[in-house]
Coordinates of C-alpha atoms and ligand atoms in Angstrom, one line a residue:
Chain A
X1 CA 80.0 48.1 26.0
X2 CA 83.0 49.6 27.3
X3 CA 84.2 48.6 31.1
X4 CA 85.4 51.0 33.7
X5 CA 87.0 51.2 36.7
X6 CA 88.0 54.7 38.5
X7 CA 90.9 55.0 41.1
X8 CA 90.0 57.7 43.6
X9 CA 87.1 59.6 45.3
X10 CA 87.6 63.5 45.2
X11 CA 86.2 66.1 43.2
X12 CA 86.3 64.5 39.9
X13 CA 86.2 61.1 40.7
X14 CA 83.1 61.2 42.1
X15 CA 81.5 63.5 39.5
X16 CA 82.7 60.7 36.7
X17 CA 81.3 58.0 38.8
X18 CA 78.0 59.5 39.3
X19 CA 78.0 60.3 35.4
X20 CA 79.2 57.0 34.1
X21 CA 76.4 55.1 36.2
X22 CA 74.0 57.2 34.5
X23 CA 74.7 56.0 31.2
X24 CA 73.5 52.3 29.9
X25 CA 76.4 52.1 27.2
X26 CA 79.1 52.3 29.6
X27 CA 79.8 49.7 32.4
X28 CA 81.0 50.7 36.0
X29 CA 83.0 48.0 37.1
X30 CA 84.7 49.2 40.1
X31 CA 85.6 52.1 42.2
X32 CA 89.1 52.4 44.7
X33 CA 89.2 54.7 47.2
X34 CA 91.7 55.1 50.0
X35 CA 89.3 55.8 52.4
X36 CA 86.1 53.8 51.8
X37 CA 84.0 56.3 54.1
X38 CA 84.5 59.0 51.1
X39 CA 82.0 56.8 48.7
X40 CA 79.1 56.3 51.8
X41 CA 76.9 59.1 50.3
X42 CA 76.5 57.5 46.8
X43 CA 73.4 55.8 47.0
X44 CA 74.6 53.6 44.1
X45 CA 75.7 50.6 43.8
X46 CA 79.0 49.5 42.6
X47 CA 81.8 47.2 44.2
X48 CA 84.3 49.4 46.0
X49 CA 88.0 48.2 47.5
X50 CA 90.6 50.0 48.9
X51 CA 93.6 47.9 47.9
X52 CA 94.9 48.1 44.5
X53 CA 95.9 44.7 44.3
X54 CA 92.3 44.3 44.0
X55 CA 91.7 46.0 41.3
X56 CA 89.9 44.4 38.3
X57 CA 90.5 44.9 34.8
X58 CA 88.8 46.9 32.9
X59 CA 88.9 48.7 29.0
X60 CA 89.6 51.6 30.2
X61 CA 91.4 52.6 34.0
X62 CA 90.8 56.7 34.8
X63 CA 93.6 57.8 37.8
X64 CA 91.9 60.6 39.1
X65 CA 93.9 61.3 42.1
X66 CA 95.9 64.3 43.0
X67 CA 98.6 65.2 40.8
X68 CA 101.3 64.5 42.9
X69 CA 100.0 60.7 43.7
X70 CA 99.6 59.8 39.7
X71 CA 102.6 58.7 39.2
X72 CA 102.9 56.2 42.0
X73 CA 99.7 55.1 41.9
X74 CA 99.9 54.1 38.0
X75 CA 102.9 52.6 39.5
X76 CA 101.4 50.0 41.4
X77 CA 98.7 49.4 38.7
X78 CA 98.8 46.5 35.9
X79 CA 95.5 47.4 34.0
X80 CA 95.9 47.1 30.0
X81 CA 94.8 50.6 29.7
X82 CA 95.4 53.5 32.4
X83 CA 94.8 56.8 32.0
X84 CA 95.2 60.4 34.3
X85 CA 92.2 63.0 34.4
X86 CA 95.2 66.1 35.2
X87 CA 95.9 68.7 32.9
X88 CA 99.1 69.6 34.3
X89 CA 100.5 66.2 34.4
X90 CA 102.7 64.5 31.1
X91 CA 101.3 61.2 29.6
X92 CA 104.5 59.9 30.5
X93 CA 104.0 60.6 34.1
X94 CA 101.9 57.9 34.3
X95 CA 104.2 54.9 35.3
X96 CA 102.3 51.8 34.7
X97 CA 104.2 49.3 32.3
X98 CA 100.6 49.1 30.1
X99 CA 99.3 51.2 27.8
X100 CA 98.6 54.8 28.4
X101 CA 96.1 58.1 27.5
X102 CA 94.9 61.2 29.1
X103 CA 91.1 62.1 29.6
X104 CA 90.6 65.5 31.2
X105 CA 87.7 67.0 31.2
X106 CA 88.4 71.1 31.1
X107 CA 86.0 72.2 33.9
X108 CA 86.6 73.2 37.4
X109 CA 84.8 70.4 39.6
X110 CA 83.8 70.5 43.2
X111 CA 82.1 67.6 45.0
X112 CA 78.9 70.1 46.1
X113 CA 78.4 71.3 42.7
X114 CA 76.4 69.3 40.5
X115 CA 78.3 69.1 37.1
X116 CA 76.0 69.0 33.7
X117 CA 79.2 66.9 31.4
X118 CA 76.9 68.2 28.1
X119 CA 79.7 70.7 26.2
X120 CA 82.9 70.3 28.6
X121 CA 85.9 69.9 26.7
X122 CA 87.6 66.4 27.0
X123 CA 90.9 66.8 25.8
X124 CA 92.4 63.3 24.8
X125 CA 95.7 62.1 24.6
X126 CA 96.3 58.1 23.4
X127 CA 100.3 56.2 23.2
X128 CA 98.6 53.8 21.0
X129 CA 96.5 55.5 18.5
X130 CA 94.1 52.5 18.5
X131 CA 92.9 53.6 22.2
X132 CA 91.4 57.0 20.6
X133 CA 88.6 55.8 19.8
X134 CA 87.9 54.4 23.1
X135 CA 88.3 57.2 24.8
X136 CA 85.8 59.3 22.3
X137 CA 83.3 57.1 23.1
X138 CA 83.7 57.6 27.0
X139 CA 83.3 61.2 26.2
X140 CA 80.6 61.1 24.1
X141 CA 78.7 58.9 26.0
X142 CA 78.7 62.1 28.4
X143 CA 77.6 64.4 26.1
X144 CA 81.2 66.2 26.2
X145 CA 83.4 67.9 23.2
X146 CA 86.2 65.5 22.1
X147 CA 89.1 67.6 21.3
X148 CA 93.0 66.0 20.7
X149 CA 95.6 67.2 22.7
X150 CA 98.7 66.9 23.4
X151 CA 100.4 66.9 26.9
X152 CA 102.8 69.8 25.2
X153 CA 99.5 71.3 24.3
X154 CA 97.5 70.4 27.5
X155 CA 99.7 71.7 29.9
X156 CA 99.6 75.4 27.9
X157 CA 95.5 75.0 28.2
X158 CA 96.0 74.6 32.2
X159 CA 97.9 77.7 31.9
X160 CA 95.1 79.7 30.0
X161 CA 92.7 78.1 32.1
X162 CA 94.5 80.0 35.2
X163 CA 93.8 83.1 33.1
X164 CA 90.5 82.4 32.2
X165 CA 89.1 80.4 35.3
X166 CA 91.5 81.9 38.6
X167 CA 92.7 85.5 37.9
X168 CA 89.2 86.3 36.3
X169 CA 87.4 85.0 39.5
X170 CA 90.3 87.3 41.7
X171 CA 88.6 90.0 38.8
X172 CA 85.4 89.5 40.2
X173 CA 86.9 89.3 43.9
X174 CA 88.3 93.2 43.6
X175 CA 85.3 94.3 42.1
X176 CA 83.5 92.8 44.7
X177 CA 85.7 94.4 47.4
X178 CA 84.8 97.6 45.9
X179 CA 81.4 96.7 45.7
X180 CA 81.3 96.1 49.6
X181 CA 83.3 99.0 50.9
X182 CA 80.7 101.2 49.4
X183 CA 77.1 99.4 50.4
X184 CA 76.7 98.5 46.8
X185 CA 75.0 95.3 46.3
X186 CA 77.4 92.8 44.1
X187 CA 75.0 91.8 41.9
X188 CA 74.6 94.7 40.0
X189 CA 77.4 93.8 38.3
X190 CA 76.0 90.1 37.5
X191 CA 75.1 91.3 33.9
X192 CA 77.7 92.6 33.1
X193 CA 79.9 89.5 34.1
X194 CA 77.5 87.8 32.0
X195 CA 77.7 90.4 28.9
X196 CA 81.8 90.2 29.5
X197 CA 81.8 86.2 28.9
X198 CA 79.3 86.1 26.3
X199 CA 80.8 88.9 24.6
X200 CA 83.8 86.5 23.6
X201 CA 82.0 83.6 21.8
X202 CA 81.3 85.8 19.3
X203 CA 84.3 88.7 19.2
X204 CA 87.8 87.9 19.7
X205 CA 88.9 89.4 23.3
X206 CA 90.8 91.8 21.3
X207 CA 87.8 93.2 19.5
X208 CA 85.7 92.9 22.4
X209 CA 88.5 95.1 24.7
X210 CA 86.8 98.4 25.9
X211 CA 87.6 101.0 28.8
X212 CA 89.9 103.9 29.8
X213 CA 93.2 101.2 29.5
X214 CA 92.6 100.6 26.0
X215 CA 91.3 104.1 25.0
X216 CA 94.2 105.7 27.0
X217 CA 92.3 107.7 29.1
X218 CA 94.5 109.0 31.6
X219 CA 92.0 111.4 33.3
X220 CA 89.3 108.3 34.1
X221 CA 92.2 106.1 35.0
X222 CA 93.5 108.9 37.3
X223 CA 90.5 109.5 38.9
X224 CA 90.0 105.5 39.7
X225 CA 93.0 105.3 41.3
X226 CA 91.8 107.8 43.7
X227 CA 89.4 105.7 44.2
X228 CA 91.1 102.3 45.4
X229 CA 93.2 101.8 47.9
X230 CA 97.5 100.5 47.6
X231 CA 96.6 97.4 47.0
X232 CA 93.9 97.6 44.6
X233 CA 95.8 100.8 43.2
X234 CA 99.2 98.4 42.4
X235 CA 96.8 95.9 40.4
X236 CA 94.9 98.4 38.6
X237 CA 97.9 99.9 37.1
X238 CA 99.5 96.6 36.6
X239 CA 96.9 95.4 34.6
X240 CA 96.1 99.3 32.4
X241 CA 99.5 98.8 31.6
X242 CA 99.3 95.2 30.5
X243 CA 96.1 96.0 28.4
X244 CA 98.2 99.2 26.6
X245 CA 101.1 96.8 26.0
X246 CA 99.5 94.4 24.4
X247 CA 97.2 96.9 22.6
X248 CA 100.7 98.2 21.1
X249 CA 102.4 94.8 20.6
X250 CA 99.5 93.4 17.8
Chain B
X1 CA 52.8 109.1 29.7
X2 CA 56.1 110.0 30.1
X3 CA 57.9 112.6 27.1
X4 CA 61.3 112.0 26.8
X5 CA 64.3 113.9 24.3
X6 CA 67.6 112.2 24.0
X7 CA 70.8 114.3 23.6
X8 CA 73.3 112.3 21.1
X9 CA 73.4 109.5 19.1
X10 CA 76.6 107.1 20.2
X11 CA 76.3 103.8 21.3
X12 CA 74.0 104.6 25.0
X13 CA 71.4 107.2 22.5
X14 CA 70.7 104.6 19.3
X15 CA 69.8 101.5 21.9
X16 CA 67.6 104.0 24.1
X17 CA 66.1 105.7 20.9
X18 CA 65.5 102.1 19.0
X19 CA 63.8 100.5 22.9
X20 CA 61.9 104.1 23.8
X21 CA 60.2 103.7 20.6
X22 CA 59.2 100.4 20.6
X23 CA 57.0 101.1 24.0
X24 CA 53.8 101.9 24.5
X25 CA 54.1 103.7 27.4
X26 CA 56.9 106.3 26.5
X27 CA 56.5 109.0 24.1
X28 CA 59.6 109.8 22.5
X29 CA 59.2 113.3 21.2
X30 CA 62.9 114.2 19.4
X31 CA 66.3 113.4 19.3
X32 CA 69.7 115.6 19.1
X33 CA 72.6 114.9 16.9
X34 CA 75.3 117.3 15.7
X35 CA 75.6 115.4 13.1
X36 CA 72.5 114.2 11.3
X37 CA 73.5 111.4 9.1
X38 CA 74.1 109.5 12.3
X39 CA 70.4 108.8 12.9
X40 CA 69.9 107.7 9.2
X41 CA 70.2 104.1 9.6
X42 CA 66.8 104.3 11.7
X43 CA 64.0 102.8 10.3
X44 CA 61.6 104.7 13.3
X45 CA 60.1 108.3 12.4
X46 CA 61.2 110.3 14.7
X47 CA 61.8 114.2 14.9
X48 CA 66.0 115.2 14.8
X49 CA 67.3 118.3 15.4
X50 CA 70.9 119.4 15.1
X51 CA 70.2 122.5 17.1
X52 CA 70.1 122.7 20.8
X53 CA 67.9 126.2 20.3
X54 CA 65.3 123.8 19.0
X55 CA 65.3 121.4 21.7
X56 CA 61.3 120.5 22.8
X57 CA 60.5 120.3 26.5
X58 CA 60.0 116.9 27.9
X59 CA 59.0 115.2 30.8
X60 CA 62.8 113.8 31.1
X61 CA 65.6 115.3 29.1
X62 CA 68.4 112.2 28.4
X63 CA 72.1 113.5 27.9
X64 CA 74.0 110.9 26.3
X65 CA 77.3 112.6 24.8
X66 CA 81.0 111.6 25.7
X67 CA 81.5 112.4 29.4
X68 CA 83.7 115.4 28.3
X69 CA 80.9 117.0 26.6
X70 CA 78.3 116.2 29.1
X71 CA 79.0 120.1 31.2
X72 CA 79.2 121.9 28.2
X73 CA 75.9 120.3 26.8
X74 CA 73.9 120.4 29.7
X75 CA 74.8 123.9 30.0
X76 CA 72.7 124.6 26.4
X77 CA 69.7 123.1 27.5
X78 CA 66.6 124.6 29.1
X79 CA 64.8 122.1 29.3
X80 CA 63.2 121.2 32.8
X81 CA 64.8 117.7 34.1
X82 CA 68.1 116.7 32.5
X83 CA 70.0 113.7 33.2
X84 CA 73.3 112.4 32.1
X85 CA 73.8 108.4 31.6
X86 CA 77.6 108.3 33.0
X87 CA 78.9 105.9 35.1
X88 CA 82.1 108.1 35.7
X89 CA 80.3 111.8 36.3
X90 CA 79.1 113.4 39.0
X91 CA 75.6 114.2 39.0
X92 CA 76.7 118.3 39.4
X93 CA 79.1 118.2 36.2
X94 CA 75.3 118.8 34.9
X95 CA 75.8 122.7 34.2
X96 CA 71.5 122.9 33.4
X97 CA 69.7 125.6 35.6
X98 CA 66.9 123.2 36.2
X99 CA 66.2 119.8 37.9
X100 CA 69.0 117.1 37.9
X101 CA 69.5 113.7 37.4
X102 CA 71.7 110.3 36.4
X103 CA 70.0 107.7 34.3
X104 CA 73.3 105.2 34.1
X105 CA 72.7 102.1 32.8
X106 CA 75.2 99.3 33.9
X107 CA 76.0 97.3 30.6
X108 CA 78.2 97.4 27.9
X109 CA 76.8 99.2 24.7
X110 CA 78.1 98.9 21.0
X111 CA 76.3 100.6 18.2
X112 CA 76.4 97.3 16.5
X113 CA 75.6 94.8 19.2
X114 CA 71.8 94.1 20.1
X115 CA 71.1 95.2 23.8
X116 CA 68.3 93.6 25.3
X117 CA 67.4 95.7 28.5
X118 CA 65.7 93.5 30.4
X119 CA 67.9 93.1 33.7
X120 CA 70.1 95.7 32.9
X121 CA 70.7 97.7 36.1
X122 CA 69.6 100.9 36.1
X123 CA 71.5 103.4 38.5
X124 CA 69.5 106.3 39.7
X125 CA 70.2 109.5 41.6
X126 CA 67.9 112.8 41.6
X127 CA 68.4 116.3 43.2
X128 CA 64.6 116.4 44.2
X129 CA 63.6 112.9 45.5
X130 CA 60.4 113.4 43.6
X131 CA 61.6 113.2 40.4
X132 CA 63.2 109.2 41.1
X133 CA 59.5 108.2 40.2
X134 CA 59.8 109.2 36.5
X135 CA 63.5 107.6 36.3
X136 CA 61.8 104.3 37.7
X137 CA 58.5 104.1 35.2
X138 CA 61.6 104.7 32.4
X139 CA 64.0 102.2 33.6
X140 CA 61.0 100.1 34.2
X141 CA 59.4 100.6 31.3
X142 CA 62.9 99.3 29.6
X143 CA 62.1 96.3 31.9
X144 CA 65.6 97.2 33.6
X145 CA 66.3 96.5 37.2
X146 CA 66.5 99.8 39.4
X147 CA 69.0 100.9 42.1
X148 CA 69.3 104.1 44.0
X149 CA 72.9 104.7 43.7
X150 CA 74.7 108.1 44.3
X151 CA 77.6 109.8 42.9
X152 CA 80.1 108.5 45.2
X153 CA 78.6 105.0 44.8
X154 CA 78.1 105.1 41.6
X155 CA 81.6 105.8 40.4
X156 CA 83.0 103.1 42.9
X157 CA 80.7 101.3 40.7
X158 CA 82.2 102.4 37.5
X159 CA 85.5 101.1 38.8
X160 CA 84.3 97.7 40.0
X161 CA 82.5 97.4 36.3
X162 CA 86.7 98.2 35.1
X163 CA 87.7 94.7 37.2
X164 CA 84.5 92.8 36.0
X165 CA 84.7 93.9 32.5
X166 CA 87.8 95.5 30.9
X167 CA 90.5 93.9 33.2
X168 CA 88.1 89.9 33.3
X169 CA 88.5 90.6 28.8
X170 CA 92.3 91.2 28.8
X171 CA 92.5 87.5 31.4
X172 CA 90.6 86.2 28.4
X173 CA 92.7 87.8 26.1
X174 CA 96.1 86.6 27.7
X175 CA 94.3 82.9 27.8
X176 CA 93.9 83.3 23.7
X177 CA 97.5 84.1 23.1
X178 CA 98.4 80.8 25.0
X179 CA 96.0 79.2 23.3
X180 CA 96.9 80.7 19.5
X181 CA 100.7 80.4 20.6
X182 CA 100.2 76.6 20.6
X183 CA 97.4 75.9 18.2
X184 CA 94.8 75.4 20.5
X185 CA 91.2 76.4 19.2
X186 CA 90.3 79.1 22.0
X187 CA 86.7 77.7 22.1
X188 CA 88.3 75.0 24.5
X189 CA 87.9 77.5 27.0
X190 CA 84.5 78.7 26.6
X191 CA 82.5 76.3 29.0
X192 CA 85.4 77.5 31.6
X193 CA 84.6 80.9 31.1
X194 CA 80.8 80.5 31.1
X195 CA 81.3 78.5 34.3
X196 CA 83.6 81.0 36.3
X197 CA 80.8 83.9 35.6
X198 CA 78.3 81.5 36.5
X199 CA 79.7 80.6 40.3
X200 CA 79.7 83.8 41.0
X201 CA 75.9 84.1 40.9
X202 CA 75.5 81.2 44.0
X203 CA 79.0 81.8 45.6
X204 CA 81.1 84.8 47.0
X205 CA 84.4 85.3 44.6
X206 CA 86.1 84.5 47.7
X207 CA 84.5 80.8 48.1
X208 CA 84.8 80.5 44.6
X209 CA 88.5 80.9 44.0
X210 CA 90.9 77.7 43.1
X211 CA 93.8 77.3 41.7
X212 CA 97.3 76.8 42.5
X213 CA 97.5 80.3 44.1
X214 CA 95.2 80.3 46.3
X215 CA 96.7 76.8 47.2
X216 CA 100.1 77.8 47.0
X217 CA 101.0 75.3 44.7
X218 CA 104.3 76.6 44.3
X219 CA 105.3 73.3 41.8
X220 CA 102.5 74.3 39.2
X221 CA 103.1 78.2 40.1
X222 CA 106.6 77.5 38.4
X223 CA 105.6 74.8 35.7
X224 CA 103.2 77.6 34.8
X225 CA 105.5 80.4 34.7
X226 CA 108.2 78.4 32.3
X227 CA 105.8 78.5 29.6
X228 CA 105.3 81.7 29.7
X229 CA 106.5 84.7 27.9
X230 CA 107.8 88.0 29.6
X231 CA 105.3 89.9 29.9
X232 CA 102.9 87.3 30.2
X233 CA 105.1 85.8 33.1
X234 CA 105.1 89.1 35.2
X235 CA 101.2 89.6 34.7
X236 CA 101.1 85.9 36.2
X237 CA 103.2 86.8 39.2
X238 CA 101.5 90.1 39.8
X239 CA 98.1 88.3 39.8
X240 CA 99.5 85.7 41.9
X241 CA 100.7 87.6 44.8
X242 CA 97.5 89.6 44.8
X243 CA 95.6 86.3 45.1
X244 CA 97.7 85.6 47.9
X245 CA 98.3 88.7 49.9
X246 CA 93.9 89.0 49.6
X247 CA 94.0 85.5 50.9
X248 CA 95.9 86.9 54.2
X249 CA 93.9 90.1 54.6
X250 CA 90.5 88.2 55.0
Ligands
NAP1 N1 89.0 69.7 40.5 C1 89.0 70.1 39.3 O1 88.5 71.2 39.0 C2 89.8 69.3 38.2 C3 89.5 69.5 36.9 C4 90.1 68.8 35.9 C5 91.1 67.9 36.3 N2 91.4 67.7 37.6 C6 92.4 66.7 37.9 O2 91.8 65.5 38.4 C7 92.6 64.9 39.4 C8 91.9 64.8 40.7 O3 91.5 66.1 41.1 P1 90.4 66.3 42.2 O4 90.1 67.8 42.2 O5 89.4 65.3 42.1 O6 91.3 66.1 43.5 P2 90.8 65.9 45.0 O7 89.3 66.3 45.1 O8 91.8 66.5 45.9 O9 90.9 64.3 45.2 C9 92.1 63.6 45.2 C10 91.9 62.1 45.3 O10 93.1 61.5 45.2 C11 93.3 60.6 46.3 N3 94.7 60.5 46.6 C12 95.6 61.5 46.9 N4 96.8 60.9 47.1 C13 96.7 59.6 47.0 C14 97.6 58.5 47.1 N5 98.9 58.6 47.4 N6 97.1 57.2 46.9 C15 95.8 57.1 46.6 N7 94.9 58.1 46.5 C16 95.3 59.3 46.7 C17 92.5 61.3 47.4 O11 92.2 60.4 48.4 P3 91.9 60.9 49.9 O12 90.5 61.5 49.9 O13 92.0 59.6 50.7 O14 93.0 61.9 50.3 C18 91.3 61.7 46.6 O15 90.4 60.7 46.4 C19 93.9 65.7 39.4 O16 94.8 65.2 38.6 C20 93.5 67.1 38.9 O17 94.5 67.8 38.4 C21 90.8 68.4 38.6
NAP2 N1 79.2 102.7 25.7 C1 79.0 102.2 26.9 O1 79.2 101.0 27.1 C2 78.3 103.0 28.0 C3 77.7 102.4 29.1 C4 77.0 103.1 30.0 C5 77.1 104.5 30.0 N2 77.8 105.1 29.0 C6 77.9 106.6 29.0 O2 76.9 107.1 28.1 C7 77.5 108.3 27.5 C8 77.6 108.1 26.0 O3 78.5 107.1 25.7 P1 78.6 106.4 24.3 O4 79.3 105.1 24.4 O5 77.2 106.3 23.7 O6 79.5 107.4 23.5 P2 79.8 107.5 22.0 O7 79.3 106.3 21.3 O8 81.2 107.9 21.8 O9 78.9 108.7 21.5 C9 79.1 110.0 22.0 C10 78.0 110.9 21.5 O10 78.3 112.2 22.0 C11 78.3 113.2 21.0 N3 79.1 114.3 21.3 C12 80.4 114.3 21.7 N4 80.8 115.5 22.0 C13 79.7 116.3 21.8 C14 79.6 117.7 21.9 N5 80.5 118.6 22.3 N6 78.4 118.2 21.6 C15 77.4 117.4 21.2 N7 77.5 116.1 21.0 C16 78.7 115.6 21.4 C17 78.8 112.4 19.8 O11 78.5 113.1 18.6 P3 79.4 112.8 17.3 O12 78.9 111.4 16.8 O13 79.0 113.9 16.4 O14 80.8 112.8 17.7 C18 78.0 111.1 19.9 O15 76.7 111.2 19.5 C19 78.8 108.6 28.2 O16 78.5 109.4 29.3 C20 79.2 107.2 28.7 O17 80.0 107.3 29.8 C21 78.4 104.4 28.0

């Protein structure tokens, strides 16, 4: 049985601390939080403190406080075995004088949401190759996908993930403007958002790429323009131009 | 029963040929191609012509031919209710003498990709309102949904569909370059994707936006844009600032 304890209560602390009491192979130990109102709703029970001096020792420590604060929280911790949940953040970062790993699970979290762990992505990162397997287990124990990474790596997925997570929602946002200025009902278009991601488990995006930008059809792209207005207009053409580029670059 | 003819045999025609004839309800009487080796691979028996003269009357004439074709086709026919499946063409760039109609069916079609109609949205718009009751019992009988959508609308639509669809691939695309750049397997990012299209369904695109744009994370904004290259670097700012400036207009 491998022992946790997690420092911090936002998004994805709390969804780690519901997950890990849920789960008979891995044991809880203790939670910190800053604020000790912010862990009132759980209706479980594990032994909270707000002072790090009090924290107990555990297999395994998961940081999962903003990225700014990792580095001096870890700082202040003496734990054999810390590790950060950030995917923007170095190994190194972390500034306990212990051992040290990554565990960040590649899904956007927000306290309201429920979060299903079955499939997300946990990319690992160890300083002493030993901890690995440690840290596989945690995963699997939630049902995620162990993949290695390094912080090199890791911080080039945060960056795709802004591609694939952020700009396609502001996708979604413009077509949803459009969709309001004209009393059409967004979720028409919920299939074919559906279709769009889908599409790409099986195709690569290249293959999948469709539309006037790609075919070079300046007459449709004209006649959108029309359509939007100087904002929308700037991003449009921004983004036909991208898709032609990078149609002429492979 | 209904009698319906379909006009071409691209991507839109073969799915509504091979789902016509597999219900009940629908009696598919012939199909046009120009070229008749395109309807070989069909396994159904149903009557082809290559001649417009030798078009059959039907209850519902279907033009599906490349939007540039679609006046110069329509014009040809006699038949008496022809409609065109365009996203992108006025319902009046039908050049028939005879009733009028749009049958446009909101999903992406390949030839060699299964399309299971069920939920599809079916956008409708007639000349005579009582012809929209034979478009419904088709689009139903497809098990499609059904929307009443003019011209106007319905090319604002065909815009939005551009965001949601062409412009969402090429985010994914830019997130596979990162990821093939630095050896990461781009299935990493699939429970990301499926996630981000899945918010979408319970939450506005506005409420659903994170990120370090929207928080102005200017730190991560420039972490971020050091790994890039060039062009991907100008496609991250461009994105950025609209992120931001839509953040200020709402
Ligand atoms: N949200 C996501 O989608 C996501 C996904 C993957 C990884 N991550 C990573 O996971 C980590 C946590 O993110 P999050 O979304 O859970 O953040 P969050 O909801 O903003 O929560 C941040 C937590 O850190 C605490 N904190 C901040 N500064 C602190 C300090 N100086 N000392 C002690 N505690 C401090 C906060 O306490 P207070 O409540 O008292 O302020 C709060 O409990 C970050 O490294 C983030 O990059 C986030
Ligand atoms: N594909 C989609 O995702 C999609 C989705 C919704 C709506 N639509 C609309 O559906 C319609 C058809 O699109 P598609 O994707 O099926 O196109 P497509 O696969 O390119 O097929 C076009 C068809 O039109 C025929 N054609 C072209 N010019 C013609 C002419 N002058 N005379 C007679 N036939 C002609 C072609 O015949 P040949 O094979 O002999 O060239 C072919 O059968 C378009 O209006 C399109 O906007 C497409």
């Amino acid at each position: 049985m491998i022992s946790v304890v997690v420092v911090g209560s936002g998004n994805v602390a709390t969804h780690l601390i519901q997950a890990f009491s849920q789960v008979d192979t891995i044991c809880l130990k203790q939670v910190y939080t800053r604020n000790l109102d912010d862990l009132e709703t759980f209706k479980i029970t594990i032994p909270v403190t707000n002072s790090l001096d009090l924290l107990e020792e555990a297999d395994v420590t998961i940081i999962a406080v903003s990225d700014d604060a990792i580095s001096e929280v870890s700082s202040q911790i003496q734990n054999s075995f810390v590790v950060h949940t950030s995917g923007n953040t170095g190994m190194q970062q972390l500034r306990n004088s212990t051992r040290k790993g990554v565990f960040y699970p590649l899904q956007s979290f927000s306290k309201e949401k429920p979060v299903d762990f079955h499939h997300i992505p946990f990319c690992l990162e160890v300083e002493n190759s030993k901890d690995m397997a440690m840290l596989e287990i945690l995963a699997n124990a939630l049902g995620g996908s162990i993949y290695h990474i390094s912080s090199d790596q890791r911080k080039n997925i945060h960056v795709a993930a802004v591609f694939a997570n952020n700009f396609t929602n502001h996708m979604y946002q413009m077509a949803k403007d459009i969709c309001d200025t004209h009393q059409i009902p967004f979720d028409i278009l919920q299939p074919l958002i559906e279709e769009t991601a889908d599409k790409v488990k099986r195709l690569s995006p290249k293959d999948a790429q469709t539309g006037p930008a790609i075919r070079k059809d300046e007459k449709t792209i004209k006649n959108h323009l029309n359509l939007l207005d100087s904002s929308q207009k700037e991003l449009y053409k921004h983004l036909t131009e991208s898709i032609q580029k990078h149609g002429k670059k492979l």
